[in-house]
Short mmCIF file of C-alpha atoms in Angstrom, two decimals:
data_model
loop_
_atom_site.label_atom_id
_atom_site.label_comp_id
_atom_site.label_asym_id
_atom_site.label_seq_id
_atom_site.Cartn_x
_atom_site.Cartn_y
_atom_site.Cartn_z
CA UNK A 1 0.00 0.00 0.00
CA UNK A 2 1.19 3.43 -0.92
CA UNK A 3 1.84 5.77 2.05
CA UNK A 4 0.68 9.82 1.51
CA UNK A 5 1.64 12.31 3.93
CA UNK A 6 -1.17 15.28 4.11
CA UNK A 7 -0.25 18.31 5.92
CA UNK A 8 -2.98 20.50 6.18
CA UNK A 9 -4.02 23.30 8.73
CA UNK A 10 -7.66 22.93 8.10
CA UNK A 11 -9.30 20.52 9.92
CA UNK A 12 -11.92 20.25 7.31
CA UNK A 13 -10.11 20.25 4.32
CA UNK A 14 -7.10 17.71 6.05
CA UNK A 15 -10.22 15.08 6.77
CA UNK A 16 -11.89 15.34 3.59
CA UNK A 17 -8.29 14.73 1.94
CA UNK A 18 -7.96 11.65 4.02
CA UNK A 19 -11.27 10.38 3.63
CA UNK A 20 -10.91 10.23 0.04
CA UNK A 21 -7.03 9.03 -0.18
CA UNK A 22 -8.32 5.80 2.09
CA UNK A 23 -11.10 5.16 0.23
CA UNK A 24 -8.51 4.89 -3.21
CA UNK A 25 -6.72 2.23 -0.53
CA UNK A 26 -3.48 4.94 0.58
CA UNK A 27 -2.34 4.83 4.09
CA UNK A 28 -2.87 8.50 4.96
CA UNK A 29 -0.53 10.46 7.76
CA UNK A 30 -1.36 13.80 8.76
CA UNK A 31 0.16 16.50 9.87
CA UNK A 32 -0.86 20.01 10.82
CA UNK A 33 1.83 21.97 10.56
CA UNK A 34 5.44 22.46 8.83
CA UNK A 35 7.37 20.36 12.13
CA UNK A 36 4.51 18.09 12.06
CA UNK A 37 5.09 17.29 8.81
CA UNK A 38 8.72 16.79 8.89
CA UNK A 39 8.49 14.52 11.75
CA UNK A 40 6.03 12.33 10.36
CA UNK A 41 8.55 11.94 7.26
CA UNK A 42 11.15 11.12 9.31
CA UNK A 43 8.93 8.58 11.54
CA UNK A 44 7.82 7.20 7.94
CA UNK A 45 10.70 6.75 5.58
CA UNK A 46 8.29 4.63 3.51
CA UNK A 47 5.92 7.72 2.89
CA UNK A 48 5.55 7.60 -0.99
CA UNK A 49 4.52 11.13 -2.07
CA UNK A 50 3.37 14.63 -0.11
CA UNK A 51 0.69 16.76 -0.27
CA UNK A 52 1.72 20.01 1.75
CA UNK A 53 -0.59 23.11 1.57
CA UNK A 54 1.73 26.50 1.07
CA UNK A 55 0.44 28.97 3.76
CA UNK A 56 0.12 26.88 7.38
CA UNK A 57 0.77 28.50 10.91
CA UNK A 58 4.08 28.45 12.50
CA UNK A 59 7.74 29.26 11.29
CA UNK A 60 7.58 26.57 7.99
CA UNK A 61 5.44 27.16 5.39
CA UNK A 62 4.85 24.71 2.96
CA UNK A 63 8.09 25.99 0.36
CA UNK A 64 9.67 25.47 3.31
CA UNK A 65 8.26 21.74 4.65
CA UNK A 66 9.36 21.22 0.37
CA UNK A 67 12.78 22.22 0.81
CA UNK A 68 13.96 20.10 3.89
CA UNK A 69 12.33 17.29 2.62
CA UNK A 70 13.83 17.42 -0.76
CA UNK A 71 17.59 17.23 0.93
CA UNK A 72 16.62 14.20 2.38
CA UNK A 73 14.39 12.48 -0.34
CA UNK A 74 13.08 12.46 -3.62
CA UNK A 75 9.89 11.90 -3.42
CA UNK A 76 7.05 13.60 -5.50
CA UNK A 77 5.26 16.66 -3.71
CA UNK A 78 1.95 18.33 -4.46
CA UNK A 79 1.22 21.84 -2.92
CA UNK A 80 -2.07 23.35 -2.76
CA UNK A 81 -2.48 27.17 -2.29
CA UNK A 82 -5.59 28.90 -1.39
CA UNK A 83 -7.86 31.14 -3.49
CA UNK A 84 -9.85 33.27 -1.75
CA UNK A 85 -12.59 35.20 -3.92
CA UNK A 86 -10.53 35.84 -6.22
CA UNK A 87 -7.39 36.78 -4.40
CA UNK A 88 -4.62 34.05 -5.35
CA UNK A 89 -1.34 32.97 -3.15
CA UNK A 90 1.71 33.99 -5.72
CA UNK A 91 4.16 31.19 -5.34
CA UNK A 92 7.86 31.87 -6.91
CA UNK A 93 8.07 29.10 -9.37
CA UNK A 94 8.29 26.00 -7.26
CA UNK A 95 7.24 23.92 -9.80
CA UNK A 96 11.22 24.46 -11.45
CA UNK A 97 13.12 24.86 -8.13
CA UNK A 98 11.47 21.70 -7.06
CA UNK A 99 9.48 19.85 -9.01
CA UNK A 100 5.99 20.31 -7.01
CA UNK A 101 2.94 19.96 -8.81
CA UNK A 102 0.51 23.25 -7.16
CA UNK A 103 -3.22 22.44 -6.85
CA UNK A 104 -5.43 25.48 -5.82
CA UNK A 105 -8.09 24.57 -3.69
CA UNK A 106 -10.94 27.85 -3.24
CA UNK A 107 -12.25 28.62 0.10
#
């Protein structure tokens, strides 16, 4: 079974995530913020791809979570960045520093 690693601030959003990635038949871990998230990788060196959103609370954002865990792995990483009526999250081209696919999810 593939293992995903979802860190997500949102309650909400974080459970619908994992509802649906079990239901495909992942093993889902979940972390709330940027430390979260790198602690869970390094609990779970089996994890299989990321899905990190971009703007969390704390000192790590997302580009950030990305970074640390791209010196220790390779392993694929989706971001999602909020759009808020209208109002979109400018990200500096992460897709070529890093390879991250960006999903936008409105809210």
């Amino acid at each position: 079974m593939k293992k995903v690693l979802i860190m997500e601030d949102e309650q909400n959003i974080r459970s619908f995530v994992v509802i649906n990635l079990k239901r495909a038949g992942y093993d889902v871990i979940e972390a709330g913020t940027g430390q979260e998230a790198l602690d869970r990788i390094a609990e779970n060196p089996d994890v299989g791809v990321t899905i990190l959103d971009i703007m969390v609370p704390g000192d790590m954002d997302g580009f950030e979570v990305c970074r640390q865990i791209r010196e220790k792995k390779d392993i694929p990483v989706i971001m999602e960045k909020a759009k808020i009526l209208g109002l979109e999250y400018k990200s500096h081209s992460v897709q070529d520093r890093w390879s991250c696919l960006i999903l936008e999810k409105t809210i």
